[in-house]
mmCIF file of C-alpha atoms in Angstrom:
data_model
loop_
_atom_site.group_PDB
_atom_site.id
_atom_site.type_symbol
_atom_site.label_atom_id
_atom_site.label_comp_id
_atom_site.label_asym_id
_atom_site.label_seq_id
_atom_site.Cartn_x
_atom_site.Cartn_y
_atom_site.Cartn_z
ATOM 1 C CA MET A 34 17.382 46.890 23.493
ATOM 2 C CA THR A 35 13.949 46.785 21.840
ATOM 3 C CA ALA A 36 15.503 47.165 18.367
ATOM 4 C CA ASP A 37 17.982 44.373 19.078
ATOM 5 C CA ARG A 38 15.171 42.116 20.240
ATOM 6 C CA GLU A 39 13.072 42.729 17.150
ATOM 7 C CA ASN A 40 16.036 42.025 14.861
ATOM 8 C CA LEU A 41 16.709 38.592 16.339
ATOM 9 C CA SER A 42 16.332 35.955 13.608
ATOM 10 C CA GLY A 43 13.870 34.052 15.767
ATOM 11 C CA MET A 44 11.664 37.125 16.097
ATOM 12 C CA ARG A 45 11.813 37.809 12.345
ATOM 13 C CA ALA A 46 10.933 34.207 11.596
ATOM 14 C CA ARG A 47 8.029 34.328 14.038
ATOM 15 C CA ARG A 48 6.608 37.366 12.257
ATOM 16 C CA ARG A 49 7.009 35.746 8.824
ATOM 17 C CA LEU A 50 5.196 32.622 9.928
ATOM 18 C CA ARG A 51 2.118 34.650 10.869
ATOM 19 C CA ASP A 52 1.654 35.374 7.156
ATOM 20 C CA VAL A 53 1.905 31.739 6.051
ATOM 21 C CA PRO A 54 -1.560 30.282 5.394
ATOM 22 C CA GLU A 55 -2.623 26.864 6.622
ATOM 23 C CA THR A 56 -4.536 26.009 3.468
ATOM 24 C CA LYS A 57 -2.777 22.762 2.610
ATOM 25 C CA ARG A 58 -2.808 21.566 6.195
ATOM 26 C CA ARG A 59 -6.572 22.069 6.310
ATOM 27 C CA GLU A 60 -6.968 20.256 2.994
ATOM 28 C CA LEU A 61 -5.033 17.283 4.350
ATOM 29 C CA ILE A 62 -7.203 17.144 7.462
ATOM 30 C CA ASP A 63 -10.380 17.214 5.369
ATOM 31 C CA ARG A 64 -8.997 14.522 3.081
ATOM 32 C CA SER A 65 -8.098 12.373 6.093
ATOM 33 C CA LEU A 66 -11.603 12.688 7.483
ATOM 34 C CA ASP A 67 -13.051 11.737 4.105
ATOM 35 C CA LEU A 68 -10.790 8.756 3.396
ATOM 36 C CA GLY A 69 -10.123 7.650 6.959
ATOM 37 C CA LEU A 70 -13.675 7.957 8.358
ATOM 38 C CA PRO A 71 -14.780 9.952 11.428
ATOM 39 C CA ALA A 72 -13.186 9.162 14.791
ATOM 40 C CA ALA A 73 -14.881 7.423 17.701
ATOM 41 C CA PRO A 74 -17.587 9.521 19.415
ATOM 42 C CA SER A 75 -15.410 9.860 22.523
ATOM 43 C CA ILE A 76 -12.814 11.873 20.589
ATOM 44 C CA ASN A 77 -13.404 15.573 21.206
ATOM 45 C CA ASP A 78 -11.113 16.835 18.440
ATOM 46 C CA ARG A 79 -13.195 16.131 15.351
ATOM 47 C CA ASP A 80 -10.225 16.780 13.071
ATOM 48 C CA ILE A 81 -8.950 13.351 14.135
ATOM 49 C CA SER A 82 -9.946 10.547 11.767
ATOM 50 C CA LEU A 83 -10.525 6.871 12.512
ATOM 51 C CA PHE A 84 -7.715 5.625 10.243
ATOM 52 C CA SER A 85 -4.540 7.674 9.873
ATOM 53 C CA ARG A 86 -4.507 9.252 6.420
ATOM 54 C CA SER A 87 -2.598 12.477 7.001
ATOM 55 C CA LEU A 88 0.348 13.980 8.893
ATOM 56 C CA ASP A 89 -0.532 12.701 12.355
ATOM 57 C CA PRO A 90 0.340 10.680 14.294
ATOM 58 C CA MET A 91 3.942 11.140 13.178
ATOM 59 C CA PHE A 92 4.763 7.490 13.930
ATOM 60 C CA ALA A 93 1.849 6.103 11.891
ATOM 61 C CA GLY A 94 1.092 5.740 8.209
ATOM 62 C CA ILE A 95 3.053 4.748 5.114
ATOM 63 C CA ASN A 96 6.608 6.061 4.851
ATOM 64 C CA THR A 97 7.108 8.857 2.333
ATOM 65 C CA PHE A 98 9.382 11.874 2.656
ATOM 66 C CA LEU A 99 7.709 14.331 5.049
ATOM 67 C CA LYS A 100 4.528 12.291 4.541
ATOM 68 C CA SER A 101 4.233 13.774 1.068
ATOM 69 C CA PRO A 102 1.989 12.086 -1.526
ATOM 70 C CA TYR A 103 3.335 8.889 -3.063
ATOM 71 C CA VAL A 104 3.355 9.446 -6.820
ATOM 72 C CA GLU A 105 2.585 5.923 -7.935
ATOM 73 C CA ASN A 106 2.211 6.947 -11.575
ATOM 74 C CA VAL A 107 5.546 8.651 -12.076
ATOM 75 C CA ARG A 108 4.190 10.316 -15.222
ATOM 76 C CA ASP A 109 2.450 12.677 -12.800
ATOM 77 C CA ILE A 110 5.618 13.855 -11.026
ATOM 78 C CA GLY A 111 5.596 17.129 -12.968
ATOM 79 C CA GLY A 112 2.605 18.185 -10.904
ATOM 80 C CA TYR A 113 4.950 18.796 -7.963
ATOM 81 C CA ASP A 114 7.612 21.420 -7.335
ATOM 82 C CA VAL A 115 9.980 18.848 -5.812
ATOM 83 C CA ALA A 116 10.455 15.146 -6.508
ATOM 84 C CA PHE A 117 12.008 13.031 -3.767
ATOM 85 C CA VAL A 118 13.445 9.873 -5.304
ATOM 86 C CA GLY A 119 15.534 7.057 -3.897
ATOM 87 C CA ALA A 120 18.474 5.383 -5.588
ATOM 88 C CA PRO A 121 18.979 2.436 -3.211
ATOM 89 C CA PHE A 122 22.243 1.172 -4.650
ATOM 90 C CA ASP A 123 25.354 0.327 -2.633
ATOM 91 C CA MET A 124 27.310 -2.061 -4.832
ATOM 92 C CA GLY A 125 29.686 0.783 -5.661
ATOM 93 C CA THR A 126 31.053 0.778 -2.123
ATOM 94 C CA THR A 127 34.597 -0.359 -1.430
ATOM 95 C CA TYR A 128 34.221 -1.391 2.216
ATOM 96 C CA ARG A 129 30.954 -1.286 4.209
ATOM 97 C CA SER A 130 27.699 -1.721 2.307
ATOM 98 C CA GLY A 131 24.289 -0.734 3.690
ATOM 99 C CA ALA A 132 23.529 2.571 1.967
ATOM 100 C CA ARG A 133 20.844 0.820 -0.111
ATOM 101 C CA PHE A 134 18.649 1.311 2.957
ATOM 102 C CA GLY A 135 19.277 5.066 3.026
ATOM 103 C CA PRO A 136 16.180 6.270 1.154
ATOM 104 C CA GLN A 137 13.772 4.337 3.354
ATOM 105 C CA ALA A 138 15.548 5.465 6.530
ATOM 106 C CA VAL A 139 15.337 9.114 5.497
ATOM 107 C CA ARG A 140 11.660 8.732 4.666
ATOM 108 C CA ARG A 141 10.920 7.076 7.986
ATOM 109 C CA ILE A 142 12.714 9.588 10.223
ATOM 110 C CA SER A 143 11.425 12.551 8.223
ATOM 111 C CA ALA A 144 8.026 11.854 9.777
ATOM 112 C CA LEU A 145 9.531 13.305 12.948
ATOM 113 C CA TYR A 146 9.261 16.709 11.293
ATOM 114 C CA ASP A 147 6.122 18.619 10.455
ATOM 115 C CA SER A 148 7.616 20.924 7.785
ATOM 116 C CA TYR A 149 7.302 23.979 10.078
ATOM 117 C CA SER A 150 10.524 25.812 11.031
ATOM 118 C CA PRO A 151 10.433 28.563 13.680
ATOM 119 C CA ASP A 152 14.049 29.584 13.027
ATOM 120 C CA LEU A 153 13.831 29.752 9.222
ATOM 121 C CA GLY A 154 10.315 31.201 9.228
ATOM 122 C CA MET A 155 9.197 28.540 6.789
ATOM 123 C CA ASP A 156 6.371 26.050 6.373
ATOM 124 C CA LEU A 157 7.368 23.746 3.520
ATOM 125 C CA LEU A 158 3.924 22.190 3.409
ATOM 126 C CA GLU A 159 2.364 25.516 2.503
ATOM 127 C CA GLU A 160 5.214 26.926 0.395
ATOM 128 C CA ILE A 161 5.913 24.043 -2.021
ATOM 129 C CA SER A 162 4.477 20.758 -3.196
ATOM 130 C CA ILE A 163 6.629 17.663 -2.707
ATOM 131 C CA GLY A 164 5.917 14.345 -4.381
ATOM 132 C CA ASP A 165 7.644 11.115 -3.403
ATOM 133 C CA ALA A 166 8.426 9.276 -6.629
ATOM 134 C CA GLY A 167 9.522 6.147 -4.810
ATOM 135 C CA ASP A 168 12.761 4.414 -5.756
ATOM 136 C CA ILE A 169 14.513 3.909 -9.059
ATOM 137 C CA PHE A 170 14.791 0.204 -9.916
ATOM 138 C CA VAL A 171 18.519 -0.404 -9.470
ATOM 139 C CA ILE A 172 20.378 -3.539 -10.532
ATOM 140 C CA PRO A 173 22.318 -4.735 -7.458
ATOM 141 C CA SER A 174 24.768 -6.867 -9.415
ATOM 142 C CA ASN A 175 25.560 -4.342 -12.148
ATOM 143 C CA ILE A 176 26.985 -0.866 -11.581
ATOM 144 C CA GLU A 177 26.825 0.318 -15.184
ATOM 145 C CA LYS A 178 23.222 -0.773 -15.758
ATOM 146 C CA THR A 179 22.273 0.957 -12.525
ATOM 147 C CA PHE A 180 23.947 4.119 -13.803
ATOM 148 C CA ASN A 181 21.749 3.921 -16.890
ATOM 149 C CA GLN A 182 18.637 3.500 -14.748
ATOM 150 C CA VAL A 183 19.483 6.394 -12.428
ATOM 151 C CA GLU A 184 20.379 8.735 -15.274
ATOM 152 C CA LEU A 185 17.123 8.003 -17.099
ATOM 153 C CA GLY A 186 15.106 8.372 -13.893
ATOM 154 C CA VAL A 187 16.603 11.763 -13.049
ATOM 155 C CA ARG A 188 16.138 12.896 -16.655
ATOM 156 C CA HIS A 189 12.456 11.991 -16.408
ATOM 157 C CA ILE A 190 12.032 14.141 -13.286
ATOM 158 C CA LEU A 191 13.854 17.081 -14.853
ATOM 159 C CA ASP A 192 11.909 16.825 -18.120
ATOM 160 C CA ALA A 193 8.688 16.811 -16.100
ATOM 161 C CA GLY A 194 9.700 20.117 -14.509
ATOM 162 C CA ALA A 195 10.249 19.007 -10.899
ATOM 163 C CA PHE A 196 13.313 19.749 -8.780
ATOM 164 C CA PRO A 197 15.077 16.414 -8.115
ATOM 165 C CA VAL A 198 16.140 15.406 -4.611
ATOM 166 C CA ILE A 199 17.984 12.113 -5.069
ATOM 167 C CA VAL A 200 18.815 10.061 -1.984
ATOM 168 C CA GLY A 201 21.315 7.235 -2.199
ATOM 169 C CA GLY A 202 22.686 4.789 -2.052
ATOM 170 C CA ASP A 203 26.414 5.196 -2.341
ATOM 171 C CA HIS A 204 28.142 8.117 -4.037
ATOM 172 C CA SER A 205 28.709 6.302 -7.314
ATOM 173 C CA ILE A 206 25.275 7.627 -8.318
ATOM 174 C CA GLY A 207 26.889 11.068 -8.530
ATOM 175 C CA LEU A 208 27.948 10.204 -12.084
ATOM 176 C CA PRO A 209 24.473 9.426 -13.498
ATOM 177 C CA ASP A 210 23.028 12.319 -11.477
ATOM 178 C CA ALA A 211 25.545 14.725 -12.978
ATOM 179 C CA THR A 212 25.047 13.265 -16.460
ATOM 180 C CA ALA A 213 21.274 13.808 -16.313
ATOM 181 C CA LEU A 214 21.589 17.304 -14.857
ATOM 182 C CA ALA A 215 24.248 18.350 -17.360
ATOM 183 C CA ALA A 216 22.034 17.247 -20.251
ATOM 184 C CA HIS A 217 19.333 19.530 -18.876
ATOM 185 C CA VAL A 218 21.560 22.630 -18.703
ATOM 186 C CA ASP A 219 22.008 24.923 -21.683
ATOM 187 C CA GLY A 220 25.515 25.907 -20.676
ATOM 188 C CA ARG A 221 27.990 24.930 -17.984
ATOM 189 C CA LEU A 222 27.155 22.964 -14.851
ATOM 190 C CA GLY A 223 29.025 23.618 -11.627
ATOM 191 C CA ILE A 224 29.201 21.062 -8.810
ATOM 192 C CA ILE A 225 29.501 21.739 -5.088
ATOM 193 C CA HIS A 226 30.593 18.501 -3.473
ATOM 194 C CA PHE A 227 30.632 17.963 0.303
ATOM 195 C CA ASP A 228 32.683 14.944 1.325
ATOM 196 C CA ARG A 229 35.631 13.728 3.382
ATOM 197 C CA HIS A 230 36.904 11.853 0.319
ATOM 198 C CA ILE A 231 38.010 13.211 -3.033
ATOM 199 C CA ASP A 232 36.248 10.651 -5.306
ATOM 200 C CA THR A 233 38.252 11.427 -8.436
ATOM 201 C CA ALA A 234 39.934 8.105 -9.225
ATOM 202 C CA VAL A 235 39.404 6.794 -12.745
ATOM 203 C CA THR A 236 38.700 3.236 -11.567
ATOM 204 C CA THR A 237 38.936 1.340 -8.297
ATOM 205 C CA MET A 238 39.483 -2.395 -8.498
ATOM 206 C CA ASP A 239 38.908 -2.085 -12.242
ATOM 207 C CA GLU A 240 35.402 -0.581 -11.904
ATOM 208 C CA ARG A 241 33.733 2.815 -11.724
ATOM 209 C CA MET A 242 32.677 2.998 -8.085
ATOM 210 C CA HIS A 243 31.870 5.488 -5.339
ATOM 211 C CA THR A 244 35.471 6.654 -5.547
ATOM 212 C CA THR A 245 35.428 7.578 -9.240
ATOM 213 C CA HIS A 246 32.351 9.599 -10.202
ATOM 214 C CA TRP A 247 33.874 13.079 -10.497
ATOM 215 C CA SER A 248 36.729 12.064 -12.773
ATOM 216 C CA HIS A 249 34.093 10.872 -15.257
ATOM 217 C CA ALA A 250 31.524 13.605 -14.657
ATOM 218 C CA THR A 251 34.108 16.278 -15.431
ATOM 219 C CA ARG A 252 34.665 14.661 -18.845
ATOM 220 C CA LEU A 253 31.157 15.662 -19.845
ATOM 221 C CA PRO A 254 31.325 18.517 -22.372
ATOM 222 C CA ASN A 255 29.641 21.092 -20.121
ATOM 223 C CA VAL A 256 30.941 20.026 -16.694
ATOM 224 C CA PRO A 257 34.466 21.436 -16.548
ATOM 225 C CA PRO A 258 36.648 20.488 -13.585
ATOM 226 C CA ALA A 259 37.223 24.202 -13.048
ATOM 227 C CA ASN A 260 33.650 24.359 -11.708
ATOM 228 C CA LEU A 261 33.950 21.384 -9.357
ATOM 229 C CA VAL A 262 34.499 22.445 -5.735
ATOM 230 C CA GLN A 263 35.135 19.757 -3.130
ATOM 231 C CA ILE A 264 34.583 20.752 0.506
ATOM 232 C CA GLY A 265 35.558 18.927 3.682
ATOM 233 C CA ILE A 266 38.214 16.684 2.133
ATOM 234 C CA GLY A 267 40.775 15.141 4.490
ATOM 235 C CA GLY A 268 41.617 12.388 6.924
ATOM 236 C CA TRP A 269 43.403 9.141 6.210
ATOM 237 C CA ILE A 270 41.059 7.295 3.857
ATOM 238 C CA GLY A 271 42.489 8.709 0.686
ATOM 239 C CA ASN A 272 43.211 7.475 -2.790
ATOM 240 C CA HIS A 273 46.569 8.234 -4.346
ATOM 241 C CA SER A 274 45.381 7.968 -7.931
ATOM 242 C CA GLY A 275 42.318 10.066 -7.173
ATOM 243 C CA VAL A 276 44.388 12.831 -5.639
ATOM 244 C CA HIS A 277 46.672 12.787 -8.680
ATOM 245 C CA VAL A 278 43.680 13.050 -11.008
ATOM 246 C CA ALA A 279 42.267 15.964 -8.999
ATOM 247 C CA ASP A 280 45.640 17.658 -9.352
ATOM 248 C CA ASP A 281 45.851 16.888 -13.076
ATOM 249 C CA ILE A 282 42.377 18.195 -13.910
ATOM 250 C CA ASP A 283 42.677 20.966 -11.295
ATOM 251 C CA THR A 284 39.529 20.709 -9.211
ATOM 252 C CA THR A 285 39.224 23.014 -6.205
ATOM 253 C CA VAL A 286 39.791 21.173 -2.925
ATOM 254 C CA ILE A 287 38.753 22.873 0.322
ATOM 255 C CA SER A 288 39.941 20.674 3.173
ATOM 256 C CA MET A 289 38.598 20.562 6.714
ATOM 257 C CA PHE A 290 41.796 22.367 7.711
ATOM 258 C CA ASP A 291 40.705 25.167 5.360
ATOM 259 C CA VAL A 292 37.228 25.200 6.878
ATOM 260 C CA ASP A 293 38.773 25.461 10.349
ATOM 261 C CA GLU A 294 41.121 28.265 9.374
ATOM 262 C CA LEU A 295 38.786 30.261 7.137
ATOM 263 C CA GLY A 296 35.495 29.597 8.881
ATOM 264 C CA ILE A 297 32.503 28.093 7.139
ATOM 265 C CA ASP A 298 31.223 31.397 5.743
ATOM 266 C CA ARG A 299 34.462 32.332 3.990
ATOM 267 C CA ALA A 300 34.996 28.770 2.761
ATOM 268 C CA MET A 301 31.540 28.780 1.179
ATOM 269 C CA GLU A 302 32.080 32.219 -0.335
ATOM 270 C CA ILE A 303 35.144 30.829 -2.134
ATOM 271 C CA ALA A 304 33.264 27.665 -3.140
ATOM 272 C CA LEU A 305 30.340 29.552 -4.633
ATOM 273 C CA GLU A 306 32.530 31.964 -6.553
ATOM 274 C CA ILE A 307 34.376 29.072 -8.209
ATOM 275 C CA ALA A 308 31.393 26.781 -8.814
ATOM 276 C CA TRP A 309 29.381 29.597 -10.409
ATOM 277 C CA GLN A 310 32.245 31.044 -12.507
ATOM 278 C CA ASP A 311 30.775 31.132 -16.050
ATOM 279 C CA ALA A 312 28.306 28.415 -15.031
ATOM 280 C CA ASP A 313 24.602 28.435 -15.819
ATOM 281 C CA ALA A 314 23.524 26.075 -13.035
ATOM 282 C CA VAL A 315 24.969 24.360 -9.963
ATOM 283 C CA TYR A 316 24.305 20.909 -8.551
ATOM 284 C CA LEU A 317 24.736 20.071 -4.853
ATOM 285 C CA SER A 318 26.103 16.646 -4.001
ATOM 286 C CA PHE A 319 26.210 15.990 -0.256
ATOM 287 C CA ASP A 320 27.976 12.943 1.141
ATOM 288 C CA ILE A 321 26.818 12.538 4.744
ATOM 289 C CA ASP A 322 30.310 11.421 5.782
ATOM 290 C CA VAL A 323 31.467 15.051 5.567
ATOM 291 C CA ILE A 324 29.808 15.355 8.985
ATOM 292 C CA ASP A 325 31.950 14.053 11.827
ATOM 293 C CA PRO A 326 31.026 10.447 12.715
ATOM 294 C CA GLY A 327 30.468 11.533 16.291
ATOM 295 C CA TYR A 328 27.288 13.073 14.900
ATOM 296 C CA ALA A 329 26.763 10.871 11.826
ATOM 297 C CA PRO A 330 28.076 7.347 12.447
ATOM 298 C CA GLY A 331 25.698 5.716 9.971
ATOM 299 C CA THR A 332 27.893 5.780 6.901
ATOM 300 C CA GLY A 333 30.116 3.335 5.102
ATOM 301 C CA THR A 334 33.404 5.224 5.303
ATOM 302 C CA PRO A 335 33.432 7.337 8.483
ATOM 303 C CA GLU A 336 36.323 9.745 8.965
ATOM 304 C CA PRO A 337 36.805 11.705 12.230
ATOM 305 C CA GLY A 338 37.418 15.428 12.058
ATOM 306 C CA GLY A 339 34.511 16.353 9.819
ATOM 307 C CA MET A 340 31.958 19.144 10.040
ATOM 308 C CA THR A 341 29.538 19.681 12.858
ATOM 309 C CA PRO A 342 25.856 19.539 11.897
ATOM 310 C CA ARG A 343 25.604 23.277 12.497
ATOM 311 C CA GLU A 344 28.453 23.968 10.058
ATOM 312 C CA ALA A 345 27.024 21.606 7.445
ATOM 313 C CA LEU A 346 23.513 23.033 7.606
ATOM 314 C CA ARG A 347 24.818 26.585 7.441
ATOM 315 C CA ALA A 348 26.915 25.589 4.435
ATOM 316 C CA VAL A 349 24.046 24.067 2.438
ATOM 317 C CA ARG A 350 21.804 27.036 3.209
ATOM 318 C CA THR A 351 24.529 29.300 1.847
ATOM 319 C CA VAL A 352 24.748 27.220 -1.335
ATOM 320 C CA ALA A 353 20.978 27.210 -1.819
ATOM 321 C CA ARG A 354 20.681 31.004 -1.683
ATOM 322 C CA GLU A 355 22.182 31.182 -5.176
ATOM 323 C CA GLY A 356 19.854 28.527 -6.611
ATOM 324 C CA LEU A 357 20.340 24.890 -7.623
ATOM 325 C CA ILE A 358 19.260 22.648 -10.475
ATOM 326 C CA GLY A 359 19.156 19.548 -8.276
ATOM 327 C CA MET A 360 20.719 17.834 -5.291
ATOM 328 C CA ASP A 361 21.621 14.457 -3.914
ATOM 329 C CA VAL A 362 22.343 13.176 -0.415
ATOM 330 C CA VAL A 363 24.317 9.957 -0.325
ATOM 331 C CA GLU A 364 26.125 7.351 1.798
ATOM 332 C CA ILE A 365 23.566 7.143 4.615
ATOM 333 C CA ALA A 366 23.988 3.560 5.841
ATOM 334 C CA PRO A 367 21.373 2.795 8.530
ATOM 335 C CA PRO A 368 22.953 -0.504 9.703
ATOM 336 C CA TYR A 369 25.738 1.563 11.325
ATOM 337 C CA ASP A 370 23.533 4.376 12.628
ATOM 338 C CA VAL A 371 22.675 5.231 16.217
ATOM 339 C CA ALA A 372 19.106 6.312 17.046
ATOM 340 C CA ASP A 373 18.547 7.344 13.395
ATOM 341 C CA GLY A 374 20.803 10.379 13.886
ATOM 342 C CA THR A 375 22.547 10.118 10.518
ATOM 343 C CA SER A 376 19.286 9.674 8.618
ATOM 344 C CA GLN A 377 17.849 12.617 10.529
ATOM 345 C CA LEU A 378 20.770 14.797 9.470
ATOM 346 C CA GLY A 379 20.201 13.731 5.868
ATOM 347 C CA ALA A 380 16.579 14.806 6.124
ATOM 348 C CA ARG A 381 17.634 18.123 7.623
ATOM 349 C CA VAL A 382 20.125 18.779 4.813
ATOM 350 C CA ILE A 383 17.276 18.338 2.334
ATOM 351 C CA MET A 384 14.780 20.417 4.303
ATOM 352 C CA ASP A 385 17.169 23.306 4.967
ATOM 353 C CA THR A 386 18.183 23.356 1.297
ATOM 354 C CA LEU A 387 14.581 23.371 0.071
ATOM 355 C CA ALA A 388 13.540 26.037 2.578
ATOM 356 C CA THR A 389 16.374 28.322 1.495
ATOM 357 C CA LEU A 390 15.552 27.799 -2.183
ATOM 358 C CA VAL A 391 11.988 28.842 -1.386
ATOM 359 C CA GLU A 392 13.059 31.820 0.723
ATOM 360 C CA HIS A 393 15.208 33.188 -2.092
ATOM 361 C CA GLY A 394 12.614 32.712 -4.802
ATOM 362 C CA HIS A 395 14.067 29.657 -6.550
ATOM 363 C CA LEU A 396 11.189 27.279 -5.740
ATOM 364 C CA GLY A 397 7.475 27.307 -5.036
ATOM 365 C CA ARG A 398 4.997 30.030 -4.225
ATOM 366 C CA ARG A 399 7.553 32.779 -3.665
ATOM 367 C CA ARG A 400 9.126 32.130 -7.065
ATOM 368 C CA SER A 401 5.765 32.505 -8.811
ATOM 369 C CA SER A 402 5.046 35.738 -6.941
ATOM 370 C CA THR A 403 8.351 37.436 -7.803
#
């Protein structure tokens, strides 16, 4: 019984967290006291400042992801392990717009979290440095010019040496994301794509939209369709031409029926084997609508029968164990959300992915010590 108790993941995580320093947290408190002035004399806790300039209160302050520093001069983004960047573009949608508000919603609800996870045994504040690069200047009336902007913005982050976390916006930004990432890889790029929709049409209504990005990304010289794995596909919002293209170029489609029958662990084992086959890097593209709209209603194209949050978070942690070159989270549309639940799930997808990258030595302090 004692051995079983000590091997519980919660007990292991608790022991790991004892070894995590609180250096950065202390630095933030000292900075807050310096910049925000000392609190009123009646306040007994002298770590509290007069003006909020740090992590607390969670509901106060300027919105950045996890209250990370806002990198106003984006030339300085290379000083951080991770760059959070918004791509607030939703003119590639085919039905319900609103995902342009996704980046700000994720930033705002992320303040709910304090970067400390008792089940993963992780304190992101102490393990890595995150800089919020703000939003890429998108062109609402022009899809192709926005693609150029997003590609150049992601290239800048990669060239600076930071790990890009791109938050949309609709899924059309998958094409410029993939283009920038592929240019940064000396070899083949694999893509693990979570979605209820296949997104492989060539055009929709005569344009490249959020239904078309993978048919074009897999034309890049080092992004073969053989390394594109699409997980969670299904339902009744399909695209005949896109399905035909996926069949023609032979992507790997793992439907929700497959996830049900195989289980999430086996489905991800298959996905990783295919995405990494002869590949030198893998990119994670996570459409929030892969999660059932009962949990994530705030999206433009909801489709019942998707993943539970527990399945989705387990899946992205499995992907991150092998390492990633970058990730995006897309299609969070706050106008349709309930109590910020969809935005919160988007933040959790990012946090769980980053924590697993750190745990397995792909990011931050643990990477430098291995």
